[in-house]
PDB file of C-alpha atoms and ligand atoms in Angstrom:
ATOM      1  CA  UNK J 192     -14.452 -12.483   8.473  1.00 53.00           C
ATOM      2  CA  UNK J 193     -11.700 -14.770   7.258  1.00 59.00           C
ATOM      3  CA  UNK J 194      -9.196 -15.444  10.015  1.00 76.00           C
ATOM      4  CA  UNK J 195      -6.315 -15.969   7.586  1.00 95.00           C
ATOM      5  CA  UNK J 196      -5.025 -12.436   7.183  1.00 97.00           C
ATOM      6  CA  UNK J 197      -1.542 -11.001   6.793  1.00 98.00           C
ATOM      7  CA  UNK J 198      -1.323  -7.241   7.326  1.00 98.00           C
ATOM      8  CA  UNK J 199       1.771  -5.821   5.637  1.00 98.00           C
ATOM      9  CA  UNK J 200       2.641  -2.191   6.293  1.00 96.00           C
ATOM     10  CA  UNK J 201       5.681  -0.066   5.575  1.00 94.00           C
ATOM     11  CA  UNK J 202       6.954   3.072   3.847  1.00 90.00           C
ATOM     12  CA  UNK J 203       7.233   3.757   0.107  1.00 83.00           C
ATOM     13  CA  UNK J 204       9.707   1.483  -1.650  1.00 83.00           C
ATOM     14  CA  UNK J 205      10.089  -0.966   1.239  1.00 89.00           C
ATOM     15  CA  UNK J 206       9.083  -3.723  -1.178  1.00 88.00           C
ATOM     16  CA  UNK J 207       5.566  -4.170   0.223  1.00 91.00           C
ATOM     17  CA  UNK J 208       3.695  -4.547  -3.049  1.00 90.00           C
ATOM     18  CA  UNK J 209       6.089  -7.025  -4.648  1.00 92.00           C
ATOM     19  CA  UNK J 210       6.472  -8.993  -1.419  1.00 96.00           C
ATOM     20  CA  UNK J 211       2.692  -9.064  -0.822  1.00 97.00           C
ATOM     21  CA  UNK J 212       2.018 -10.291  -4.352  1.00 96.00           C
ATOM     22  CA  UNK J 213       4.555 -13.106  -4.039  1.00 97.00           C
ATOM     23  CA  UNK J 214       3.363 -14.118  -0.570  1.00 98.00           C
ATOM     24  CA  UNK J 215      -0.268 -14.237  -1.774  1.00 97.00           C
ATOM     25  CA  UNK J 216       0.671 -16.297  -4.869  1.00 97.00           C
ATOM     26  CA  UNK J 217       2.774 -18.718  -2.834  1.00 97.00           C
ATOM     27  CA  UNK J 218      -0.014 -19.306  -0.316  1.00 96.00           C
ATOM     28  CA  UNK J 219      -2.773 -19.321  -2.971  1.00 95.00           C
ATOM     29  CA  UNK J 220      -4.457 -16.336  -1.307  1.00 96.00           C
ATOM     30  CA  UNK J 221      -5.803 -13.068  -2.721  1.00 95.00           C
ATOM     31  CA  UNK J 222      -4.264  -9.674  -2.020  1.00 96.00           C
ATOM     32  CA  UNK J 223      -5.428  -6.106  -1.525  1.00 96.00           C
ATOM     33  CA  UNK J 224      -3.165  -3.203  -2.496  1.00 96.00           C
ATOM     34  CA  UNK J 225      -4.705  -0.365  -0.462  1.00 96.00           C
ATOM     35  CA  UNK J 226      -2.218   2.192  -1.830  1.00 95.00           C
ATOM     36  CA  UNK J 227      -3.797   1.602  -5.258  1.00 96.00           C
ATOM     37  CA  UNK J 228      -7.170   2.647  -3.772  1.00 98.00           C
ATOM     38  CA  UNK J 229      -5.745   5.981  -2.551  1.00 97.00           C
ATOM     39  CA  UNK J 230      -4.097   6.415  -5.946  1.00 97.00           C
ATOM     40  CA  UNK J 231      -7.413   5.700  -7.696  1.00 98.00           C
ATOM     41  CA  UNK J 232      -9.214   8.428  -5.707  1.00 98.00           C
ATOM     42  CA  UNK J 233      -6.300  10.775  -6.471  1.00 98.00           C
ATOM     43  CA  UNK J 234      -6.788  10.039 -10.178  1.00 98.00           C
ATOM     44  CA  UNK J 235     -10.485  10.985  -9.868  1.00 98.00           C
ATOM     45  CA  UNK J 236      -9.584  14.171  -7.961  1.00 98.00           C
ATOM     46  CA  UNK J 237      -7.088  15.328 -10.600  1.00 98.00           C
ATOM     47  CA  UNK J 238      -9.435  14.306 -13.400  1.00 98.00           C
ATOM     48  CA  UNK J 239     -12.108  16.569 -11.872  1.00 97.00           C
ATOM     49  CA  UNK J 240      -9.604  19.462 -11.689  1.00 98.00           C
ATOM     50  CA  UNK J 241      -9.889  19.588  -7.891  1.00 98.00           C
ATOM     51  CA  UNK J 242      -6.979  20.737  -5.702  1.00 98.00           C
ATOM     52  CA  UNK J 243      -5.820  17.695  -3.639  1.00 97.00           C
ATOM     53  CA  UNK J 244      -5.453  19.982  -0.604  1.00 96.00           C
ATOM     54  CA  UNK J 245      -9.182  20.909  -0.632  1.00 97.00           C
ATOM     55  CA  UNK J 246     -10.248  18.100   1.656  1.00 95.00           C
ATOM     56  CA  UNK J 247     -13.985  18.860   1.529  1.00 96.00           C
ATOM     57  CA  UNK J 248     -14.129  18.608  -2.293  1.00 98.00           C
ATOM     58  CA  UNK J 249     -11.747  15.655  -2.226  1.00 98.00           C
ATOM     59  CA  UNK J 250     -14.201  13.926   0.137  1.00 98.00           C
ATOM     60  CA  UNK J 251     -17.087  14.651  -2.258  1.00 97.00           C
ATOM     61  CA  UNK J 252     -15.181  13.081  -5.169  1.00 98.00           C
ATOM     62  CA  UNK J 253     -14.333  10.030  -3.051  1.00 98.00           C
ATOM     63  CA  UNK J 254     -18.012   9.539  -2.166  1.00 97.00           C
ATOM     64  CA  UNK J 255     -19.058   9.794  -5.805  1.00 97.00           C
ATOM     65  CA  UNK J 256     -16.390   7.419  -7.157  1.00 97.00           C
ATOM     66  CA  UNK J 257     -16.782   3.689  -7.580  1.00 97.00           C
ATOM     67  CA  UNK J 258     -13.426   2.032  -6.984  1.00 97.00           C
ATOM     68  CA  UNK J 259     -12.964  -1.583  -8.083  1.00 96.00           C
ATOM     69  CA  UNK J 260      -9.824  -3.611  -7.569  1.00 95.00           C
ATOM     70  CA  UNK J 261      -8.839  -6.978  -8.863  1.00 93.00           C
ATOM     71  CA  UNK J 262      -7.553  -8.996  -5.899  1.00 93.00           C
ATOM     72  CA  UNK J 263      -5.723 -11.669  -7.902  1.00 91.00           C
ATOM     73  CA  UNK J 264      -2.029 -11.380  -7.037  1.00 90.00           C
ATOM     74  CA  UNK J 265      -0.833 -11.733 -10.628  1.00 85.00           C
ATOM     75  CA  UNK J 266      -2.716  -9.161 -12.663  1.00 75.00           C
ATOM     76  CA  UNK J 267      -4.450  -6.668 -10.436  1.00 83.00           C
ATOM     77  CA  UNK J 268      -6.308  -4.051 -12.442  1.00 94.00           C
ATOM     78  CA  UNK J 269      -7.806  -0.931 -10.872  1.00 97.00           C
ATOM     79  CA  UNK J 270     -10.975   0.775 -12.114  1.00 97.00           C
ATOM     80  CA  UNK J 271     -12.563   4.119 -11.262  1.00 98.00           C
ATOM     81  CA  UNK J 272     -16.200   4.402 -12.383  1.00 97.00           C
ATOM     82  CA  UNK J 273     -15.540   1.593 -14.855  1.00 97.00           C
ATOM     83  CA  UNK J 274     -12.407   3.191 -16.373  1.00 98.00           C
ATOM     84  CA  UNK J 275      -9.214   1.126 -16.272  1.00 98.00           C
ATOM     85  CA  UNK J 276      -6.617   3.335 -14.505  1.00 98.00           C
ATOM     86  CA  UNK J 277      -4.114   0.580 -13.684  1.00 96.00           C
ATOM     87  CA  UNK J 278      -1.105   2.229 -15.357  1.00 95.00           C
ATOM     88  CA  UNK J 279      -2.126   5.861 -14.929  1.00 97.00           C
ATOM     89  CA  UNK J 280      -2.247   5.654 -11.132  1.00 97.00           C
ATOM     90  CA  UNK J 281       1.519   4.964 -11.104  1.00 92.00           C
ATOM     91  CA  UNK J 282       2.379   8.298 -12.783  1.00 94.00           C
ATOM     92  CA  UNK J 283       4.615  10.891 -11.096  1.00 90.00           C
ATOM     93  CA  UNK J 284       1.675  13.328 -11.031  1.00 96.00           C
ATOM     94  CA  UNK J 285      -0.461  10.922  -8.986  1.00 97.00           C
ATOM     95  CA  UNK J 286       2.482   9.954  -6.776  1.00 91.00           C
ATOM     96  CA  UNK J 287       3.084  13.563  -5.750  1.00 90.00           C
ATOM     97  CA  UNK J 288      -0.620  14.298  -5.088  1.00 96.00           C
ATOM     98  CA  UNK J 289      -1.561  11.086  -3.262  1.00 95.00           C
ATOM     99  CA  UNK J 290      -0.265  12.057   0.194  1.00 90.00           C
ATOM    100  CA  UNK J 291      -2.574  15.102   0.327  1.00 93.00           C
ATOM    101  CA  UNK J 292      -5.577  13.053  -0.829  1.00 96.00           C
ATOM    102  CA  UNK J 293      -4.882  10.234   1.622  1.00 94.00           C
ATOM    103  CA  UNK J 294      -4.718  12.735   4.504  1.00 91.00           C
ATOM    104  CA  UNK J 295      -8.424  13.635   4.027  1.00 95.00           C
ATOM    105  CA  UNK J 296     -10.395  12.000   6.857  1.00 94.00           C
ATOM    106  CA  UNK J 297     -13.450  11.304   4.692  1.00 96.00           C
ATOM    107  CA  UNK J 298     -11.346   9.520   2.074  1.00 97.00           C
ATOM    108  CA  UNK J 299      -9.832   7.334   4.778  1.00 96.00           C
ATOM    109  CA  UNK J 300     -13.209   6.514   6.350  1.00 96.00           C
ATOM    110  CA  UNK J 301     -14.637   5.427   3.004  1.00 97.00           C
ATOM    111  CA  UNK J 302     -11.621   3.390   1.946  1.00 98.00           C
ATOM    112  CA  UNK J 303     -11.096   1.717   5.328  1.00 97.00           C
ATOM    113  CA  UNK J 304     -14.726   0.520   5.163  1.00 97.00           C
ATOM    114  CA  UNK J 305     -14.203  -0.778   1.614  1.00 96.00           C
ATOM    115  CA  UNK J 306     -11.009  -2.548   2.711  1.00 97.00           C
ATOM    116  CA  UNK J 307     -12.741  -4.253   5.659  1.00 97.00           C
ATOM    117  CA  UNK J 308     -15.592  -5.325   3.383  1.00 95.00           C
ATOM    118  CA  UNK J 309     -13.089  -6.886   0.939  1.00 94.00           C
ATOM    119  CA  UNK J 310     -11.510  -8.813   3.816  1.00 96.00           C
ATOM    120  CA  UNK J 311     -14.931  -9.952   5.079  1.00 94.00           C
ATOM    121  CA  UNK J 312     -15.755 -11.299   1.631  1.00 90.00           C
ATOM    122  CA  UNK J 313     -12.378 -12.958   1.030  1.00 89.00           C
ATOM    123  CA  UNK J 314     -12.616 -16.688   1.333  1.00 82.00           C
ATOM    124  CA  UNK J 315      -9.478 -18.610   2.012  1.00 85.00           C
ATOM    125  CA  UNK J 316      -6.922 -16.002   3.009  1.00 95.00           C
ATOM    126  CA  UNK J 317      -5.856 -12.478   2.136  1.00 97.00           C
ATOM    127  CA  UNK J 318      -2.697 -10.377   2.212  1.00 98.00           C
ATOM    128  CA  UNK J 319      -3.533  -6.703   2.802  1.00 98.00           C
ATOM    129  CA  UNK J 320      -0.815  -4.130   2.272  1.00 97.00           C
ATOM    130  CA  UNK J 321      -0.658  -0.443   3.089  1.00 95.00           C
ATOM    131  CA  UNK J 322       0.355   1.992   5.810  1.00 92.00           C
ATOM    132  CA  UNK J 323      -2.293   1.565   8.525  1.00 94.00           C
ATOM    133  CA  UNK J 324      -3.490  -2.018   8.068  1.00 96.00           C
ATOM    134  CA  UNK J 325      -2.130  -3.381  11.349  1.00 96.00           C
ATOM    135  CA  UNK J 326      -2.943  -0.241  13.342  1.00 95.00           C
ATOM    136  CA  UNK J 327      -6.353   0.891  12.016  1.00 95.00           C
ATOM    137  CA  UNK J 328      -7.909  -1.264   9.289  1.00 97.00           C
ATOM    138  CA  UNK J 329      -7.373  -4.716  10.836  1.00 97.00           C
ATOM    139  CA  UNK J 330      -6.104  -4.233  14.413  1.00 96.00           C
ATOM    140  CA  UNK J 331      -7.145  -7.837  15.231  1.00 96.00           C
ATOM    141  CA  UNK J 332      -5.112  -9.445  12.420  1.00 96.00           C
ATOM    142  CA  UNK J 333      -3.209 -12.434  13.778  1.00 96.00           C
ATOM    143  CA  UNK J 334      -0.121 -11.731  11.670  1.00 98.00           C
ATOM    144  CA  UNK J 335       1.230  -8.231  11.147  1.00 98.00           C
ATOM    145  CA  UNK J 336       4.453  -7.450   9.348  1.00 98.00           C
ATOM    146  CA  UNK J 337       6.136  -4.048   9.064  1.00 97.00           C
ATOM    147  CA  UNK J 338       8.703  -3.821   6.263  1.00 97.00           C
ATOM    148  CA  UNK J 339      11.449  -1.211   6.313  1.00 93.00           C
ATOM    149  CA  UNK J 340      14.615  -0.486   4.323  1.00 94.00           C
ATOM    150  CA  UNK J 341      16.977   2.483   4.310  1.00 93.00           C
ATOM    151  CA  UNK J 342      15.858   5.362   2.053  1.00 92.00           C
ATOM    152  CA  UNK J 343      18.793   4.930  -0.339  1.00 93.00           C
ATOM    153  CA  UNK J 344      17.930   1.264  -0.975  1.00 93.00           C
ATOM    154  CA  UNK J 345      14.298   2.195  -1.454  1.00 93.00           C
ATOM    155  CA  UNK J 346      15.210   4.840  -4.047  1.00 93.00           C
ATOM    156  CA  UNK J 347      17.276   2.213  -5.924  1.00 91.00           C
ATOM    157  CA  UNK J 348      14.320  -0.187  -5.917  1.00 87.00           C
ATOM    158  CA  UNK J 349      11.896   2.469  -7.171  1.00 83.00           C
ATOM    159  CA  UNK J 350      14.272   3.278 -10.003  1.00 86.00           C
ATOM    160  CA  UNK J 351      14.582  -0.412 -10.947  1.00 86.00           C
ATOM    161  CA  UNK J 352      10.794  -0.794 -10.778  1.00 78.00           C
ATOM    162  CA  UNK J 353      10.411   2.057 -13.255  1.00 77.00           C
ATOM    163  CA  UNK J 354      12.970   0.337 -15.491  1.00 79.00           C
ATOM    164  CA  UNK J 355      15.369   3.277 -15.158  1.00 77.00           C
ATOM    165  CA  UNK J 356      19.127   3.223 -15.055  1.00 81.00           C
ATOM    166  CA  UNK J 357      19.338   6.293 -12.799  1.00 83.00           C
ATOM    167  CA  UNK J 358      22.387   8.493 -12.306  1.00 90.00           C
ATOM    168  CA  UNK J 359      23.715   9.225  -8.823  1.00 91.00           C
ATOM    169  CA  UNK J 360      22.002  12.605  -8.912  1.00 93.00           C
ATOM    170  CA  UNK J 361      18.634  11.129  -9.935  1.00 92.00           C
ATOM    171  CA  UNK J 362      18.891   8.563  -7.168  1.00 93.00           C
ATOM    172  CA  UNK J 363      19.534  11.339  -4.644  1.00 94.00           C
ATOM    173  CA  UNK J 364      16.484  13.215  -5.914  1.00 93.00           C
ATOM    174  CA  UNK J 365      14.351  10.062  -5.615  1.00 91.00           C
ATOM    175  CA  UNK J 366      15.666   9.457  -2.112  1.00 94.00           C
ATOM    176  CA  UNK J 367      14.683  12.999  -1.105  1.00 94.00           C
ATOM    177  CA  UNK J 368      11.180  12.498  -2.529  1.00 90.00           C
ATOM    178  CA  UNK J 369      10.835   9.220  -0.651  1.00 90.00           C
ATOM    179  CA  UNK J 370      11.941  10.875   2.597  1.00 91.00           C
ATOM    180  CA  UNK J 371       9.489  13.704   1.985  1.00 90.00           C
ATOM    181  CA  UNK J 372       6.622  11.233   1.424  1.00 84.00           C
ATOM    182  CA  UNK J 373       7.663   9.254   4.549  1.00 87.00           C
ATOM    183  CA  UNK J 374       7.514  12.456   6.540  1.00 88.00           C
ATOM    184  CA  UNK J 375       4.063  13.402   5.196  1.00 85.00           C
ATOM    185  CA  UNK J 376       2.682   9.880   5.672  1.00 82.00           C
ATOM    186  CA  UNK J 377       4.025   9.497   9.216  1.00 86.00           C
ATOM    187  CA  UNK J 378       3.257  12.989  10.492  1.00 88.00           C
ATOM    188  CA  UNK J 379      -0.356  13.312   9.285  1.00 81.00           C
ATOM    189  CA  UNK J 380      -3.061  13.484  11.935  1.00 83.00           C
ATOM    190  CA  UNK J 381      -5.255  10.638  10.689  1.00 81.00           C
ATOM    191  CA  UNK J 382      -3.788   7.128  10.660  1.00 80.00           C
ATOM    192  CA  UNK J 383      -0.097   8.041  10.429  1.00 83.00           C
ATOM    193  CA  UNK J 384       2.332   5.453   9.097  1.00 87.00           C
ATOM    194  CA  UNK J 385       3.726   3.480  12.044  1.00 90.00           C
ATOM    195  CA  UNK J 386       4.288  -0.119  13.043  1.00 94.00           C
ATOM    196  CA  UNK J 387       1.603  -1.732  15.251  1.00 96.00           C
ATOM    197  CA  UNK J 388       3.000  -2.700  18.658  1.00 96.00           C
ATOM    198  CA  UNK J 389       2.434  -6.378  17.816  1.00 97.00           C
ATOM    199  CA  UNK J 390       3.934  -6.194  14.292  1.00 98.00           C
ATOM    200  CA  UNK J 391       7.013  -8.191  13.303  1.00 98.00           C
ATOM    201  CA  UNK J 392       9.507  -5.704  11.872  1.00 97.00           C
ATOM    202  CA  UNK J 393      11.600  -6.924   8.936  1.00 97.00           C
ATOM    203  CA  UNK J 394      14.413  -4.694   7.648  1.00 95.00           C
ATOM    204  CA  UNK J 395      14.781  -5.693   3.998  1.00 94.00           C
ATOM    205  CA  UNK J 396      17.804  -3.470   3.192  1.00 94.00           C
ATOM    206  CA  UNK J 397      20.165  -6.425   2.788  1.00 94.00           C
ATOM    207  CA  UNK J 398      17.596  -9.085   1.925  1.00 94.00           C
ATOM    208  CA  UNK J 399      16.642 -10.554  -1.426  1.00 93.00           C
ATOM    209  CA  UNK J 400      12.967 -10.593  -2.409  1.00 93.00           C
ATOM    210  CA  UNK J 401      12.844 -14.359  -2.122  1.00 96.00           C
ATOM    211  CA  UNK J 402      14.190 -14.330   1.457  1.00 97.00           C
ATOM    212  CA  UNK J 403      11.548 -11.839   2.594  1.00 97.00           C
ATOM    213  CA  UNK J 404       8.772 -13.836   0.902  1.00 98.00           C
ATOM    214  CA  UNK J 405       9.974 -17.108   2.450  1.00 98.00           C
ATOM    215  CA  UNK J 406      10.183 -15.563   5.903  1.00 98.00           C
ATOM    216  CA  UNK J 407       6.634 -14.181   5.771  1.00 98.00           C
ATOM    217  CA  UNK J 408       5.217 -17.435   4.334  1.00 98.00           C
ATOM    218  CA  UNK J 409       6.971 -19.315   7.127  1.00 98.00           C
ATOM    219  CA  UNK J 410       5.413 -17.001   9.743  1.00 98.00           C
ATOM    220  CA  UNK J 411       1.977 -17.446   8.119  1.00 98.00           C
ATOM    221  CA  UNK J 412       2.228 -21.241   8.016  1.00 97.00           C
ATOM    222  CA  UNK J 413       3.144 -21.294  11.688  1.00 97.00           C
ATOM    223  CA  UNK J 414       0.543 -18.757  12.801  1.00 96.00           C
ATOM    224  CA  UNK J 415      -2.337 -20.283  10.835  1.00 95.00           C
ATOM    225  CA  UNK J 416      -1.223 -23.926  11.017  1.00 93.00           C
ATOM    226  CA  UNK J 417      -1.125 -24.198   7.208  1.00 91.00           C
ATOM    227  CA  UNK J 418       0.356 -27.270   5.615  1.00 77.00           C
TER     228      UNK J 418
HETATM  229  O1   DC L 771       1.933   2.152  -1.466  1.00 76.03           O
HETATM  230  P1   DC L 771       1.700   3.299  -2.422  1.00 76.03           P
HETATM  231  O2   DC L 771       2.936   4.092  -2.744  1.00 76.03           O
HETATM  232  O3   DC L 771       0.979   2.893  -3.659  1.00 76.03           O
HETATM  233  O4   DC L 771       0.717   4.290  -1.608  1.00 76.03           O
HETATM  234  C1   DC L 771       0.313   5.506  -2.156  1.00 76.03           C
HETATM  235  C2   DC L 771      -0.020   6.507  -1.037  1.00 76.03           C
HETATM  236  O5   DC L 771      -1.215   6.133  -0.386  1.00 76.03           O
HETATM  237  C3   DC L 771       1.039   6.690   0.032  1.00 76.03           C
HETATM  238  O6   DC L 771       1.711   7.936  -0.141  1.00 76.03           O
HETATM  239  C4   DC L 771       0.297   6.710   1.325  1.00 76.03           C
HETATM  240  C5   DC L 771      -1.119   6.372   0.998  1.00 76.03           C
HETATM  241  N1   DC L 771      -1.602   5.184   1.704  1.00 76.03           N
HETATM  242  C6   DC L 771      -2.196   5.375   2.912  1.00 76.03           C
HETATM  243  O7   DC L 771      -2.243   6.495   3.406  1.00 76.03           O
HETATM  244  N2   DC L 771      -2.730   4.308   3.571  1.00 76.03           N
HETATM  245  C7   DC L 771      -2.662   3.076   3.055  1.00 76.03           C
HETATM  246  N3   DC L 771      -3.213   2.058   3.719  1.00 76.03           N
HETATM  247  C8   DC L 771      -2.029   2.868   1.809  1.00 76.03           C
HETATM  248  C9   DC L 771      -1.484   3.944   1.156  1.00 76.03           C
END
């Protein structure tokens, strides 16, 4: 297994994906967006007309699906059984169903194995982002970061990401949805969202993207003696 790993965890909208992509590009490493894997299985579940709460059937779909992810930090496409689902997995429908799908133990077992295999095969270095990377997937990672930001800031970022100029009311609705998803992700029985005891916690509420990226790259250079 490559020893150059950065595990980046945190709640929805904490900036994980954007930060991870920039950190990986800056260091010349690859990256793994594990949330995209849970979204891909959710796409397959909805496509099959299965209720995301039916964990047994959800597990069957997960076992039958071939998930492929591009690990280049610039253009990472996602495929399910050869179908490009890169944009579809970001839809509101998938976003509201993904928590139920990711709570199914069988889905987690399969994806955690796939994530570890990707890390084993990564050459130079890899940034892995998700909710349980530092606690479950890669507990031995030498650098673990947990990103947070207040829910209001996270709602604003989500809105900007979607290219929306949201009204106050829409922002409040988004904030509520984010808080709901936080609650589901951190209260589920299997692999709840929480910071590993040895993670470095960075509150990004008042930080610019570039500052967060620089700080993590600095930590990585120190930890892995990179030049
Ligand atoms: O980061 P994201 O919004 O794309 O993640 C989608 C969902 O997947 C999120 O609600 C929680 C789940 N997830 C998870 O349970 N474990 C991970 N390692 C990554 C994501």
